[in-house]
């Protein structure tokens, strides 16, 4: 999970939480140092990123600076999710394959337009 905005935080200072999906039957230990959290559901925009990892910040800038303002959506306050789909060190081109999930909500202006149609 991305915890910082690369537009306002230096790339080397961006923070992330590493997460795994656990089955419903998982029983956590009371004395564990691992923190558990259930993520809220909601609407997400999905962007399939496949490039060198240094271009990931550019992808976020494009999503938030270009696509989102021209879409019918606004950003939501939930964290962005990054699902790493490969190991860039094992990729033939040295590229990272990452599915970016951008939390969004329908822009109120568009809701009104839909109701008038």
mmCIF file of C-alpha atoms in Angstrom:
data_model
loop_
_atom_site.group_PDB
_atom_site.id
_atom_site.type_symbol
_atom_site.label_atom_id
_atom_site.label_comp_id
_atom_site.label_asym_id
_atom_site.label_seq_id
_atom_site.Cartn_x
_atom_site.Cartn_y
_atom_site.Cartn_z
ATOM 1 C CA UNK A 1 0.000 0.000 0.000
ATOM 2 C CA UNK A 2 1.330 3.409 -0.929
ATOM 3 C CA UNK A 3 1.185 5.713 2.082
ATOM 4 C CA UNK A 4 2.676 8.846 0.516
ATOM 5 C CA UNK A 5 2.078 11.023 -2.525
ATOM 6 C CA UNK A 6 5.192 11.008 -4.740
ATOM 7 C CA UNK A 7 4.299 14.570 -5.813
ATOM 8 C CA UNK A 8 4.794 15.856 -2.285
ATOM 9 C CA UNK A 9 7.236 13.300 -0.841
ATOM 10 C CA UNK A 10 10.733 12.553 -2.110
ATOM 11 C CA UNK A 11 10.809 9.172 -3.877
ATOM 12 C CA UNK A 12 13.345 7.697 -1.431
ATOM 13 C CA UNK A 13 11.167 8.808 1.514
ATOM 14 C CA UNK A 14 7.874 7.292 0.286
ATOM 15 C CA UNK A 15 6.474 4.779 2.745
ATOM 16 C CA UNK A 16 4.705 1.512 1.987
ATOM 17 C CA UNK A 17 2.951 -1.200 3.948
ATOM 18 C CA UNK A 18 3.571 -4.729 2.707
ATOM 19 C CA UNK A 19 0.386 -6.793 2.805
ATOM 20 C CA UNK A 20 -0.836 -10.296 2.170
ATOM 21 C CA UNK A 21 -4.351 -11.629 1.765
ATOM 22 C CA UNK A 22 -5.295 -14.102 4.466
ATOM 23 C CA UNK A 23 -8.024 -16.724 4.307
ATOM 24 C CA UNK A 24 -11.123 -16.252 6.478
ATOM 25 C CA UNK A 25 -10.012 -19.267 8.538
ATOM 26 C CA UNK A 26 -6.681 -17.655 9.524
ATOM 27 C CA UNK A 27 -6.190 -17.393 13.289
ATOM 28 C CA UNK A 28 -3.804 -14.683 14.435
ATOM 29 C CA UNK A 29 -1.596 -15.059 17.479
ATOM 30 C CA UNK A 30 -2.234 -12.602 20.288
ATOM 31 C CA UNK A 31 1.478 -11.989 20.916
ATOM 32 C CA UNK A 32 2.398 -11.456 17.259
ATOM 33 C CA UNK A 33 4.405 -8.370 16.262
ATOM 34 C CA UNK A 34 2.616 -8.432 12.920
ATOM 35 C CA UNK A 35 -0.162 -5.881 12.641
ATOM 36 C CA UNK A 36 -3.466 -6.893 11.085
ATOM 37 C CA UNK A 37 -5.922 -4.663 9.306
ATOM 38 C CA UNK A 38 -8.982 -5.190 7.188
ATOM 39 C CA UNK A 39 -9.068 -2.871 4.189
ATOM 40 C CA UNK A 40 -12.299 -1.082 3.381
ATOM 41 C CA UNK A 41 -13.991 -1.974 0.128
ATOM 42 C CA UNK A 42 -15.066 0.445 -2.514
ATOM 43 C CA UNK A 43 -14.505 1.481 -6.083
ATOM 44 C CA UNK A 44 -10.986 1.392 -7.554
ATOM 45 C CA UNK A 45 -9.518 2.343 -10.896
ATOM 46 C CA UNK A 46 -7.071 -0.271 -12.188
ATOM 47 C CA UNK A 47 -3.900 0.643 -14.075
ATOM 48 C CA UNK A 48 -1.629 -2.108 -15.411
ATOM 49 C CA UNK A 49 1.949 -0.820 -15.100
ATOM 50 C CA UNK A 50 4.775 -2.578 -16.936
ATOM 51 C CA UNK A 51 7.998 -0.587 -17.077
ATOM 52 C CA UNK A 52 11.141 0.057 -15.071
ATOM 53 C CA UNK A 53 10.395 0.813 -11.442
ATOM 54 C CA UNK A 54 11.837 4.326 -11.688
ATOM 55 C CA UNK A 55 8.861 5.225 -13.907
ATOM 56 C CA UNK A 56 6.244 4.248 -11.311
ATOM 57 C CA UNK A 57 6.073 7.833 -10.010
ATOM 58 C CA UNK A 58 5.391 9.054 -13.553
ATOM 59 C CA UNK A 59 2.501 6.581 -13.792
ATOM 60 C CA UNK A 60 0.973 8.018 -10.605
ATOM 61 C CA UNK A 61 1.448 11.570 -11.915
ATOM 62 C CA UNK A 62 -0.317 10.608 -15.127
ATOM 63 C CA UNK A 63 -3.203 8.941 -13.297
ATOM 64 C CA UNK A 64 -3.774 11.776 -10.810
ATOM 65 C CA UNK A 65 -2.783 14.653 -13.095
ATOM 66 C CA UNK A 66 -4.269 13.563 -16.426
ATOM 67 C CA UNK A 67 -6.763 10.709 -16.241
ATOM 68 C CA UNK A 68 -8.537 11.421 -12.969
ATOM 69 C CA UNK A 69 -9.310 15.125 -13.580
ATOM 70 C CA UNK A 70 -10.752 14.280 -17.007
ATOM 71 C CA UNK A 71 -12.758 11.286 -15.798
ATOM 72 C CA UNK A 72 -16.081 11.126 -14.002
ATOM 73 C CA UNK A 73 -14.305 10.189 -10.766
ATOM 74 C CA UNK A 74 -12.658 11.906 -7.811
ATOM 75 C CA UNK A 75 -9.920 10.384 -5.656
ATOM 76 C CA UNK A 76 -11.072 8.675 -2.486
ATOM 77 C CA UNK A 77 -9.254 8.985 0.849
ATOM 78 C CA UNK A 78 -8.308 5.289 0.991
ATOM 79 C CA UNK A 79 -4.726 4.238 0.234
ATOM 80 C CA UNK A 80 -3.578 3.257 -3.240
ATOM 81 C CA UNK A 81 -2.807 -0.444 -3.591
ATOM 82 C CA UNK A 82 0.090 -1.891 -5.585
ATOM 83 C CA UNK A 83 0.030 -5.571 -6.462
ATOM 84 C CA UNK A 84 3.486 -6.691 -7.601
ATOM 85 C CA UNK A 85 2.901 -9.294 -10.288
ATOM 86 C CA UNK A 86 6.531 -10.221 -10.996
ATOM 87 C CA UNK A 87 10.103 -9.847 -9.830
ATOM 88 C CA UNK A 88 11.780 -7.171 -11.990
ATOM 89 C CA UNK A 89 15.169 -8.805 -11.391
ATOM 90 C CA UNK A 90 13.867 -11.949 -13.118
ATOM 91 C CA UNK A 91 12.054 -10.116 -15.913
ATOM 92 C CA UNK A 92 13.833 -10.410 -19.309
ATOM 93 C CA UNK A 93 13.627 -6.610 -19.738
ATOM 94 C CA UNK A 94 14.166 -5.744 -16.060
ATOM 95 C CA UNK A 95 10.662 -4.300 -15.847
ATOM 96 C CA UNK A 96 8.186 -4.378 -12.987
ATOM 97 C CA UNK A 97 4.676 -5.594 -13.601
ATOM 98 C CA UNK A 98 2.423 -3.845 -11.062
ATOM 99 C CA UNK A 99 -1.336 -3.545 -10.887
ATOM 100 C CA UNK A 100 -2.133 -0.143 -9.396
ATOM 101 C CA UNK A 101 -5.506 0.171 -7.690
ATOM 102 C CA UNK A 102 -6.494 3.813 -7.311
ATOM 103 C CA UNK A 103 -9.337 4.454 -4.815
ATOM 104 C CA UNK A 104 -12.018 6.524 -6.525
ATOM 105 C CA UNK A 105 -15.600 7.656 -6.086
ATOM 106 C CA UNK A 106 -18.079 8.922 -8.653
ATOM 107 C CA UNK A 107 -17.892 12.702 -8.967
ATOM 108 C CA UNK A 108 -21.074 14.301 -7.604
ATOM 109 C CA UNK A 109 -21.456 16.431 -10.726
ATOM 110 C CA UNK A 110 -21.721 13.244 -12.803
ATOM 111 C CA UNK A 111 -24.282 11.726 -10.455
ATOM 112 C CA UNK A 112 -26.516 14.763 -11.010
ATOM 113 C CA UNK A 113 -26.093 14.528 -14.772
ATOM 114 C CA UNK A 114 -27.060 10.864 -14.743
ATOM 115 C CA UNK A 115 -30.211 11.583 -12.742
ATOM 116 C CA UNK A 116 -31.324 14.256 -15.241
ATOM 117 C CA UNK A 117 -31.020 11.996 -18.285
#
